Amino acid sequence: MANIKDIAARAGVSIATVSRALRQPDIVKAKTAKKIEEAIAALNYKPNMLAASLRRQRADAVIVAVPNIYNPFTSSFVQGIENVARDNGIKVLLGLTEGRRDLLDRHYEMISGKQADGLILLDINRPTVIEMRKPGDPPLPIVIACEYEDGIDLPRVRIDDIEAAATAAGHIAGLGHGKIAIISGPTTQRMSRDRQRGFRLGLRRSGVSIDETLIAHGDFTVESGAHAAARLLDSGKSFTAILCENDEMAVGAIHVIASRGLRVPDDISIIGMDNLRFAEFANPGLTTIALPTTAIGEQAMRLMLDFDFDAESATREVILPHELIVRDSTAAPKA
Amino acid sequence: MANIKDIAARAGVSIATVSRALRQPDIVKAKTAKKIEEAIAALNYKPNMLAASLRRQRADAVIVAVPNIYNPFTSSFVQGIENVARDNGIKVLLGLTEGRRDLLDRHYEMISGKQADGLILLDINRPTVIEMRKPGDPPLPIVIACEYEDGIDLPRVRIDDIEAAATAAGHIAGLGHGKIAIISGPTTQRMSRDRQRGFRLGLRRSGVSIDETLIAHGDFTVESGAHAAARLLDSGKSFTAILCENDEMAVGAIHVIASRGLRVPDDISIIGMDNLRFAEFANPGLTTIALPTTAIGEQAMRLMLDFDFDAESATREVILPHELIVRDSTAAPKA
DNA sequence: CCTCAAAATGATAACGTTTTCATTTTGAGG
DNA sequence: CCTCAAAATGAAAACGTTATCATTTTGAGG
């Protein structure tokens, strides 16, 4: 493969000039630039980015770590990241964690290995390196999206899960439901705790009281939503609506309810959260809370670009707005 | 950051020995290795992969280009790639194309820029570089998955779309359906042509004839499936089953059918293809053809590892088996 | 035609590895 | 204790850029 030296030789200039023609075209004479251009075309030269990154001490790439990619949420989130990355000449690399910490650590290695400059994290896990960091050390180039916790000195962008869940609960209560079940996520997760807290808050605001025995637990997957709904139905307790902490579990719940011959929303109203792409095409269309996924991605990338290694604290927090989307899975209770 | 030189100094050896201790531990004396290990731990040394890759002329990374990531198919496909990549010390980077050729080309730049060694392509587009290649040139390090076309000298792995579709059609015909509609993809795509051909083949084998006016077209998205189903219903023609070229469109079709008060499968049977994760939880559960997605990914990565730049032809083809998954969206027609 | 900043270009030292080739050390066999 | 392969280590040259500093070229103003 042709390198910068070959181009320089062919164009009759020094390699420094070739490099400048590529990086700062405005400071080389038009005539010289043309000769170089021709040489590049003739030899089909492609700059070696490894060498460039090595010398410049930056890769102009970020790695986005996500637990899985089948989640449509992930999709538009990454979309947002790409939008602003592209405008800034930054490459976006996706890394899958499957919720495993060792895989996340492997992705972080791309940063210590200098192949990427920063990590945007959409995962409940944190790389080991965060714990290794001593108080005086420079901040780690990591931005956290959605999931968050206190006591970690990193920038983050998220929604207000509590208010979002309260909005969902308020919608259900507003329709007149009084006996309301909840399908919650794992309480080990901050997001789940917040959403459950939000459900309670929203119901309380509407003067609806909560039956603690009508709370079932899942793990945010369709399957777990189905199981949780089955348990609620099997319990024999009566209820006319289910608040689900995410759409996946809501879809599972609808499936089970329908397969038992009950009807949504006539017999039971269902509301989810996240507004997955499939939510609209569920049967019936799922009422849910939409998150500004693309905006979250864009904001996360901006936080990454703004990253200041000299600041004594890296903590910054951006909270973006959510929105209630009413479809056909919720209605006033019968009679 | 500490570099190999610092380690060498601290351990009292040459940098060559440090490098060897890292890459080929078996050829350095245990005592020396230990000193080096200590130095590495003390200075928290992380090898600079850029420098290593530059020198070794290989990045040990492949880039996987996919049109989107919300497609669950993509997910397990990538999973398969990661499985075998991991075993071979190869990093997997995901690049999104959104079906856009310019974005695909940008990802290919990572290869010409030496940041990755190969490209695995799950997309109908092809990078421009394929056309630029002249007959004598060395083969491009690209492996094609699922989508394929003739006349491109590249290794590929796929399923037999024709037989898979024929299997689906055979299932429907076997249930006794005679008036069968089809929701097809864009005929510009080879995969769509093959699947439609397979549907026809399967029906012919069962002695069922095709009503050409019962063929509607979509573009493989849920939305388009919904529209296509609506057009079929609006046409006033009668039919008792719909063969959908993929699950997404099948889900859209079910949604429309249900919203018109018809029942699946009592009034209309629906079969899809791909076995998306959501297929199982559709209402009713979707009968479909499962693709060996993980195996396809694994095989694609193996083809990448086997890539031989000296071979005069790069063409290789691996075809993997599919499987019929019967759920609740198909049944014998009434009366 | 001269002068002299400003503009353009060149020579060269990094960046942090791996690898080749040369040199030193080791230890089994005498 | 010597000999001498084999084993272990070292010196230094790549890999292909970018950036610093030095040098040359340009052309406006006299």
JSON list of C-alpha atoms in Angstrom, two decimals, chain B residues 97-270:
[
{"chain": "B", "resi": 97, "resn": "THR", "atom": "CA", "xyz": [-25.51, 1.72, 7.84]},
{"chain": "B", "resi": 98, "resn": "GLU", "atom": "CA", "xyz": [-29.22, 2.63, 8.01]},
{"chain": "B", "resi": 99, "resn": "GLY", "atom": "CA", "xyz": [-29.27, 1.15, 4.55]},
{"chain": "B", "resi": 100, "resn": "ARG", "atom": "CA", "xyz": [-27.17, 4.09, 3.35]},
{"chain": "B", "resi": 101, "resn": "ARG", "atom": "CA", "xyz": [-24.27, 3.44, 1.12]},
{"chain": "B", "resi": 102, "resn": "ASP", "atom": "CA", "xyz": [-22.28, 6.48, 2.19]},
{"chain": "B", "resi": 103, "resn": "LEU", "atom": "CA", "xyz": [-22.35, 5.30, 5.79]},
{"chain": "B", "resi": 104, "resn": "LEU", "atom": "CA", "xyz": [-21.26, 1.85, 4.70]},
{"chain": "B", "resi": 105, "resn": "ASP", "atom": "CA", "xyz": [-18.37, 3.42, 2.83]},
{"chain": "B", "resi": 106, "resn": "ARG", "atom": "CA", "xyz": [-17.41, 5.33, 5.94]},
{"chain": "B", "resi": 107, "resn": "HIS", "atom": "CA", "xyz": [-17.20, 2.05, 7.79]},
{"chain": "B", "resi": 108, "resn": "TYR", "atom": "CA", "xyz": [-15.12, 0.55, 5.07]},
{"chain": "B", "resi": 109, "resn": "GLU", "atom": "CA", "xyz": [-12.66, 3.37, 5.64]},
{"chain": "B", "resi": 110, "resn": "MET", "atom": "CA", "xyz": [-11.77, 1.73, 8.91]},
{"chain": "B", "resi": 111, "resn": "ILE", "atom": "CA", "xyz": [-10.28, -1.04, 6.84]},
{"chain": "B", "resi": 112, "resn": "SER", "atom": "CA", "xyz": [-8.37, 1.11, 4.40]},
{"chain": "B", "resi": 113, "resn": "GLY", "atom": "CA", "xyz": [-7.32, 3.10, 7.47]},
{"chain": "B", "resi": 114, "resn": "LYS", "atom": "CA", "xyz": [-6.01, -0.12, 9.02]},
{"chain": "B", "resi": 115, "resn": "GLN", "atom": "CA", "xyz": [-8.18, 0.17, 12.11]},
{"chain": "B", "resi": 116, "resn": "ALA", "atom": "CA", "xyz": [-9.91, -3.06, 11.21]},
{"chain": "B", "resi": 117, "resn": "ASP", "atom": "CA", "xyz": [-8.87, -6.06, 9.17]},
{"chain": "B", "resi": 118, "resn": "GLY", "atom": "CA", "xyz": [-12.15, -7.10, 7.65]},
{"chain": "B", "resi": 119, "resn": "LEU", "atom": "CA", "xyz": [-15.79, -6.32, 7.09]},
{"chain": "B", "resi": 120, "resn": "ILE", "atom": "CA", "xyz": [-18.75, -8.60, 7.64]},
{"chain": "B", "resi": 121, "resn": "LEU", "atom": "CA", "xyz": [-21.73, -7.28, 5.79]},
{"chain": "B", "resi": 122, "resn": "LEU", "atom": "CA", "xyz": [-25.37, -7.88, 6.69]},
{"chain": "B", "resi": 123, "resn": "ASP", "atom": "CA", "xyz": [-26.89, -5.40, 4.30]},
{"chain": "B", "resi": 124, "resn": "ILE", "atom": "CA", "xyz": [-28.21, -5.21, 0.80]},
{"chain": "B", "resi": 125, "resn": "ASN", "atom": "CA", "xyz": [-25.76, -2.46, -0.05]},
{"chain": "B", "resi": 126, "resn": "ARG", "atom": "CA", "xyz": [-22.17, -3.01, -1.07]},
{"chain": "B", "resi": 127, "resn": "PRO", "atom": "CA", "xyz": [-19.31, -0.61, -0.43]},
{"chain": "B", "resi": 128, "resn": "THR", "atom": "CA", "xyz": [-18.18, 1.42, -3.43]},
{"chain": "B", "resi": 129, "resn": "VAL", "atom": "CA", "xyz": [-14.75, -0.10, -3.16]},
{"chain": "B", "resi": 130, "resn": "ILE", "atom": "CA", "xyz": [-16.09, -3.36, -4.59]},
{"chain": "B", "resi": 131, "resn": "GLU", "atom": "CA", "xyz": [-16.70, -1.71, -7.91]},
{"chain": "B", "resi": 132, "resn": "MET", "atom": "CA", "xyz": [-13.36, 0.08, -7.90]},
{"chain": "B", "resi": 133, "resn": "ARG", "atom": "CA", "xyz": [-11.55, -3.20, -7.65]},
{"chain": "B", "resi": 134, "resn": "LYS", "atom": "CA", "xyz": [-9.82, -4.24, -10.87]},
{"chain": "B", "resi": 135, "resn": "PRO", "atom": "CA", "xyz": [-9.65, -7.91, -11.91]},
{"chain": "B", "resi": 136, "resn": "GLY", "atom": "CA", "xyz": [-6.02, -8.40, -10.94]},
{"chain": "B", "resi": 137, "resn": "ASP", "atom": "CA", "xyz": [-6.33, -6.76, -7.52]},
{"chain": "B", "resi": 138, "resn": "PRO", "atom": "CA", "xyz": [-6.14, -8.79, -4.31]},
{"chain": "B", "resi": 139, "resn": "PRO", "atom": "CA", "xyz": [-9.52, -9.83, -2.89]},
{"chain": "B", "resi": 140, "resn": "LEU", "atom": "CA", "xyz": [-11.24, -7.48, -0.48]},
{"chain": "B", "resi": 141, "resn": "PRO", "atom": "CA", "xyz": [-11.53, -8.69, 3.11]},
{"chain": "B", "resi": 142, "resn": "ILE", "atom": "CA", "xyz": [-15.32, -8.77, 3.06]},
{"chain": "B", "resi": 143, "resn": "VAL", "atom": "CA", "xyz": [-17.74, -11.53, 4.00]},
{"chain": "B", "resi": 144, "resn": "ILE", "atom": "CA", "xyz": [-21.37, -11.31, 3.01]},
{"chain": "B", "resi": 145, "resn": "ALA", "atom": "CA", "xyz": [-24.18, -12.64, 5.19]},
{"chain": "B", "resi": 146, "resn": "CYS", "atom": "CA", "xyz": [-27.70, -13.53, 4.09]},
{"chain": "B", "resi": 147, "resn": "GLU", "atom": "CA", "xyz": [-28.16, -11.10, 1.29]},
{"chain": "B", "resi": 148, "resn": "TYR", "atom": "CA", "xyz": [-26.19, -12.14, -1.73]},
{"chain": "B", "resi": 149, "resn": "GLU", "atom": "CA", "xyz": [-25.94, -11.72, -5.45]},
{"chain": "B", "resi": 150, "resn": "ASP", "atom": "CA", "xyz": [-24.10, -13.42, -8.23]},
{"chain": "B", "resi": 151, "resn": "GLY", "atom": "CA", "xyz": [-21.04, -12.01, -9.85]},
{"chain": "B", "resi": 152, "resn": "ILE", "atom": "CA", "xyz": [-19.35, -10.76, -6.71]},
{"chain": "B", "resi": 153, "resn": "ASP", "atom": "CA", "xyz": [-16.20, -12.57, -5.82]},
{"chain": "B", "resi": 154, "resn": "LEU", "atom": "CA", "xyz": [-16.66, -12.77, -2.06]},
{"chain": "B", "resi": 155, "resn": "PRO", "atom": "CA", "xyz": [-17.35, -15.47, 0.51]},
{"chain": "B", "resi": 156, "resn": "ARG", "atom": "CA", "xyz": [-20.90, -15.59, 1.79]},
{"chain": "B", "resi": 157, "resn": "VAL", "atom": "CA", "xyz": [-23.11, -17.44, 4.22]},
{"chain": "B", "resi": 158, "resn": "ARG", "atom": "CA", "xyz": [-26.87, -17.61, 3.97]},
{"chain": "B", "resi": 159, "resn": "ILE", "atom": "CA", "xyz": [-29.91, -19.83, 4.18]},
{"chain": "B", "resi": 160, "resn": "ASP", "atom": "CA", "xyz": [-31.83, -21.31, 1.30]},
{"chain": "B", "resi": 161, "resn": "ASP", "atom": "CA", "xyz": [-34.55, -18.68, 1.09]},
{"chain": "B", "resi": 162, "resn": "ILE", "atom": "CA", "xyz": [-36.38, -20.54, -1.64]},
{"chain": "B", "resi": 163, "resn": "GLU", "atom": "CA", "xyz": [-36.69, -23.78, 0.33]},
{"chain": "B", "resi": 164, "resn": "ALA", "atom": "CA", "xyz": [-37.46, -21.90, 3.54]},
{"chain": "B", "resi": 165, "resn": "ALA", "atom": "CA", "xyz": [-40.33, -20.05, 1.92]},
{"chain": "B", "resi": 166, "resn": "ALA", "atom": "CA", "xyz": [-41.49, -23.26, 0.27]},
{"chain": "B", "resi": 167, "resn": "THR", "atom": "CA", "xyz": [-41.62, -24.87, 3.71]},
{"chain": "B", "resi": 168, "resn": "ALA", "atom": "CA", "xyz": [-43.83, -22.05, 4.97]},
{"chain": "B", "resi": 169, "resn": "ALA", "atom": "CA", "xyz": [-46.13, -22.31, 1.98]},
{"chain": "B", "resi": 170, "resn": "GLY", "atom": "CA", "xyz": [-46.26, -26.08, 2.34]},
{"chain": "B", "resi": 171, "resn": "HIS", "atom": "CA", "xyz": [-47.36, -25.74, 5.97]},
{"chain": "B", "resi": 172, "resn": "ILE", "atom": "CA", "xyz": [-50.24, -23.47, 4.99]},
{"chain": "B", "resi": 173, "resn": "ALA", "atom": "CA", "xyz": [-51.27, -25.58, 2.06]},
{"chain": "B", "resi": 174, "resn": "GLY", "atom": "CA", "xyz": [-51.04, -28.68, 4.23]},
{"chain": "B", "resi": 175, "resn": "LEU", "atom": "CA", "xyz": [-53.60, -27.18, 6.60]},
{"chain": "B", "resi": 176, "resn": "GLY", "atom": "CA", "xyz": [-56.05, -27.14, 3.75]},
{"chain": "B", "resi": 177, "resn": "HIS", "atom": "CA", "xyz": [-55.96, -23.50, 2.68]},
{"chain": "B", "resi": 178, "resn": "GLY", "atom": "CA", "xyz": [-56.72, -22.87, -0.96]},
{"chain": "B", "resi": 179, "resn": "LYS", "atom": "CA", "xyz": [-57.15, -19.12, -1.21]},
{"chain": "B", "resi": 180, "resn": "ILE", "atom": "CA", "xyz": [-53.84, -17.75, -0.10]},
{"chain": "B", "resi": 181, "resn": "ALA", "atom": "CA", "xyz": [-52.54, -14.18, -0.13]},
{"chain": "B", "resi": 182, "resn": "ILE", "atom": "CA", "xyz": [-48.92, -13.12, -0.07]},
{"chain": "B", "resi": 183, "resn": "ILE", "atom": "CA", "xyz": [-47.25, -10.08, 1.43]},
{"chain": "B", "resi": 184, "resn": "SER", "atom": "CA", "xyz": [-44.00, -9.75, -0.43]},
{"chain": "B", "resi": 185, "resn": "GLY", "atom": "CA", "xyz": [-40.96, -7.54, 0.05]},
{"chain": "B", "resi": 186, "resn": "PRO", "atom": "CA", "xyz": [-39.41, -5.24, -2.55]},
{"chain": "B", "resi": 187, "resn": "THR", "atom": "CA", "xyz": [-38.74, -7.29, -5.65]},
{"chain": "B", "resi": 188, "resn": "THR", "atom": "CA", "xyz": [-35.54, -5.34, -6.18]},
{"chain": "B", "resi": 189, "resn": "GLN", "atom": "CA", "xyz": [-34.11, -7.44, -3.37]},
{"chain": "B", "resi": 190, "resn": "ARG", "atom": "CA", "xyz": [-32.83, -10.86, -4.17]},
{"chain": "B", "resi": 191, "resn": "MET", "atom": "CA", "xyz": [-34.03, -12.20, -0.84]},
{"chain": "B", "resi": 192, "resn": "SER", "atom": "CA", "xyz": [-37.56, -11.08, -1.57]},
{"chain": "B", "resi": 193, "resn": "ARG", "atom": "CA", "xyz": [-37.53, -12.58, -5.03]},
{"chain": "B", "resi": 194, "resn": "ASP", "atom": "CA", "xyz": [-36.26, -15.86, -3.62]},
{"chain": "B", "resi": 195, "resn": "ARG", "atom": "CA", "xyz": [-38.85, -16.00, -0.90]},
{"chain": "B", "resi": 196, "resn": "GLN", "atom": "CA", "xyz": [-41.67, -15.26, -3.29]},
{"chain": "B", "resi": 197, "resn": "ARG", "atom": "CA", "xyz": [-40.34, -17.90, -5.62]},
{"chain": "B", "resi": 198, "resn": "GLY", "atom": "CA", "xyz": [-40.25, -20.28, -2.67]},
{"chain": "B", "resi": 199, "resn": "PHE", "atom": "CA", "xyz": [-43.86, -19.51, -1.77]},
{"chain": "B", "resi": 200, "resn": "ARG", "atom": "CA", "xyz": [-44.90, -20.33, -5.30]},
{"chain": "B", "resi": 201, "resn": "LEU", "atom": "CA", "xyz": [-42.84, -23.47, -5.33]},
{"chain": "B", "resi": 202, "resn": "GLY", "atom": "CA", "xyz": [-44.28, -24.66, -2.03]},
{"chain": "B", "resi": 203, "resn": "LEU", "atom": "CA", "xyz": [-47.84, -24.07, -3.16]},
{"chain": "B", "resi": 204, "resn": "ARG", "atom": "CA", "xyz": [-47.29, -25.75, -6.49]},
{"chain": "B", "resi": 205, "resn": "ARG", "atom": "CA", "xyz": [-45.84, -28.78, -4.75]},
{"chain": "B", "resi": 206, "resn": "SER", "atom": "CA", "xyz": [-49.07, -29.02, -2.78]},
{"chain": "B", "resi": 207, "resn": "GLY", "atom": "CA", "xyz": [-51.16, -28.53, -5.85]},
{"chain": "B", "resi": 208, "resn": "VAL", "atom": "CA", "xyz": [-52.46, -25.15, -4.77]},
{"chain": "B", "resi": 209, "resn": "SER", "atom": "CA", "xyz": [-52.73, -22.52, -7.45]},
{"chain": "B", "resi": 210, "resn": "ILE", "atom": "CA", "xyz": [-51.90, -18.88, -6.95]},
{"chain": "B", "resi": 211, "resn": "ASP", "atom": "CA", "xyz": [-54.17, -15.92, -7.46]},
{"chain": "B", "resi": 212, "resn": "GLU", "atom": "CA", "xyz": [-51.81, -13.25, -8.73]},
{"chain": "B", "resi": 213, "resn": "THR", "atom": "CA", "xyz": [-54.17, -10.53, -7.60]},
{"chain": "B", "resi": 214, "resn": "LEU", "atom": "CA", "xyz": [-53.66, -11.65, -4.00]},
{"chain": "B", "resi": 215, "resn": "ILE", "atom": "CA", "xyz": [-50.05, -10.49, -3.90]},
{"chain": "B", "resi": 216, "resn": "ALA", "atom": "CA", "xyz": [-49.40, -7.30, -1.94]},
{"chain": "B", "resi": 217, "resn": "HIS", "atom": "CA", "xyz": [-46.07, -5.57, -1.55]},
{"chain": "B", "resi": 218, "resn": "GLY", "atom": "CA", "xyz": [-44.32, -4.15, 1.47]},
{"chain": "B", "resi": 219, "resn": "ASP", "atom": "CA", "xyz": [-40.76, -3.24, 2.37]},
{"chain": "B", "resi": 220, "resn": "PHE", "atom": "CA", "xyz": [-40.11, -5.62, 5.25]},
{"chain": "B", "resi": 221, "resn": "THR", "atom": "CA", "xyz": [-41.24, -3.14, 7.95]},
{"chain": "B", "resi": 222, "resn": "VAL", "atom": "CA", "xyz": [-44.17, -3.57, 10.35]},
{"chain": "B", "resi": 223, "resn": "GLU", "atom": "CA", "xyz": [-45.81, -0.49, 8.92]},
{"chain": "B", "resi": 224, "resn": "SER", "atom": "CA", "xyz": [-45.67, -1.75, 5.37]},
{"chain": "B", "resi": 225, "resn": "GLY", "atom": "CA", "xyz": [-47.05, -5.10, 6.47]},
{"chain": "B", "resi": 226, "resn": "ALA", "atom": "CA", "xyz": [-50.00, -3.33, 8.03]},
{"chain": "B", "resi": 227, "resn": "HIS", "atom": "CA", "xyz": [-50.65, -1.34, 4.87]},
{"chain": "B", "resi": 228, "resn": "ALA", "atom": "CA", "xyz": [-50.34, -4.35, 2.65]},
{"chain": "B", "resi": 229, "resn": "ALA", "atom": "CA", "xyz": [-52.80, -6.31, 4.77]},
{"chain": "B", "resi": 230, "resn": "ALA", "atom": "CA", "xyz": [-55.22, -3.39, 4.69]},
{"chain": "B", "resi": 231, "resn": "ARG", "atom": "CA", "xyz": [-55.02, -3.30, 0.90]},
{"chain": "B", "resi": 232, "resn": "LEU", "atom": "CA", "xyz": [-55.69, -7.02, 0.70]},
{"chain": "B", "resi": 233, "resn": "LEU", "atom": "CA", "xyz": [-58.73, -6.74, 2.97]},
{"chain": "B", "resi": 234, "resn": "ASP", "atom": "CA", "xyz": [-59.99, -3.69, 1.12]},
{"chain": "B", "resi": 235, "resn": "SER", "atom": "CA", "xyz": [-59.76, -5.47, -2.20]},
{"chain": "B", "resi": 236, "resn": "GLY", "atom": "CA", "xyz": [-62.83, -7.46, -1.25]},
{"chain": "B", "resi": 237, "resn": "LYS", "atom": "CA", "xyz": [-61.25, -10.67, -2.49]},
{"chain": "B", "resi": 238, "resn": "SER", "atom": "CA", "xyz": [-61.58, -13.62, -0.17]},
{"chain": "B", "resi": 239, "resn": "PHE", "atom": "CA", "xyz": [-58.64, -15.51, 1.26]},
{"chain": "B", "resi": 240, "resn": "THR", "atom": "CA", "xyz": [-58.02, -17.56, 4.38]},
{"chain": "B", "resi": 241, "resn": "ALA", "atom": "CA", "xyz": [-54.28, -17.22, 4.85]},
{"chain": "B", "resi": 242, "resn": "ILE", "atom": "CA", "xyz": [-51.45, -14.78, 4.29]},
{"chain": "B", "resi": 243, "resn": "LEU", "atom": "CA", "xyz": [-47.86, -15.79, 3.64]},
{"chain": "B", "resi": 244, "resn": "CYS", "atom": "CA", "xyz": [-45.60, -12.96, 4.82]},
{"chain": "B", "resi": 245, "resn": "GLU", "atom": "CA", "xyz": [-42.02, -12.75, 3.66]},
{"chain": "B", "resi": 246, "resn": "ASN", "atom": "CA", "xyz": [-40.91, -11.74, 7.10]},
{"chain": "B", "resi": 247, "resn": "ASP", "atom": "CA", "xyz": [-42.18, -11.52, 10.67]},
{"chain": "B", "resi": 248, "resn": "GLU", "atom": "CA", "xyz": [-42.19, -7.76, 10.87]},
{"chain": "B", "resi": 249, "resn": "MET", "atom": "CA", "xyz": [-44.75, -7.53, 8.11]},
{"chain": "B", "resi": 250, "resn": "ALA", "atom": "CA", "xyz": [-46.66, -10.43, 9.64]},
{"chain": "B", "resi": 251, "resn": "VAL", "atom": "CA", "xyz": [-46.95, -8.53, 12.91]},
{"chain": "B", "resi": 252, "resn": "GLY", "atom": "CA", "xyz": [-48.25, -5.51, 11.04]},
{"chain": "B", "resi": 253, "resn": "ALA", "atom": "CA", "xyz": [-50.76, -7.69, 9.22]},
{"chain": "B", "resi": 254, "resn": "ILE", "atom": "CA", "xyz": [-52.05, -9.27, 12.42]},
{"chain": "B", "resi": 255, "resn": "HIS", "atom": "CA", "xyz": [-52.49, -5.83, 13.92]},
{"chain": "B", "resi": 256, "resn": "VAL", "atom": "CA", "xyz": [-54.67, -4.64, 11.05]},
{"chain": "B", "resi": 257, "resn": "ILE", "atom": "CA", "xyz": [-56.68, -7.84, 10.86]},
{"chain": "B", "resi": 258, "resn": "ALA", "atom": "CA", "xyz": [-57.42, -7.71, 14.59]},
{"chain": "B", "resi": 259, "resn": "SER", "atom": "CA", "xyz": [-58.34, -4.06, 14.47]},
{"chain": "B", "resi": 260, "resn": "ARG", "atom": "CA", "xyz": [-60.96, -4.86, 11.83]},
{"chain": "B", "resi": 261, "resn": "GLY", "atom": "CA", "xyz": [-62.62, -7.36, 14.10]},
{"chain": "B", "resi": 262, "resn": "LEU", "atom": "CA", "xyz": [-61.34, -10.41, 12.26]},
{"chain": "B", "resi": 263, "resn": "ARG", "atom": "CA", "xyz": [-59.58, -13.19, 14.12]},
{"chain": "B", "resi": 264, "resn": "VAL", "atom": "CA", "xyz": [-56.27, -14.90, 13.62]},
{"chain": "B", "resi": 265, "resn": "PRO", "atom": "CA", "xyz": [-56.18, -17.80, 12.88]},
{"chain": "B", "resi": 266, "resn": "ASP", "atom": "CA", "xyz": [-59.95, -18.41, 12.88]},
{"chain": "B", "resi": 267, "resn": "ASP", "atom": "CA", "xyz": [-60.67, -16.11, 9.98]},
{"chain": "B", "resi": 268, "resn": "ILE", "atom": "CA", "xyz": [-57.20, -15.73, 8.54]},
{"chain": "B", "resi": 269, "resn": "SER", "atom": "CA", "xyz": [-54.03, -17.71, 9.18]},
{"chain": "B", "resi": 270, "resn": "ILE", "atom": "CA", "xyz": [-50.75, -15.82, 9.17]}
]
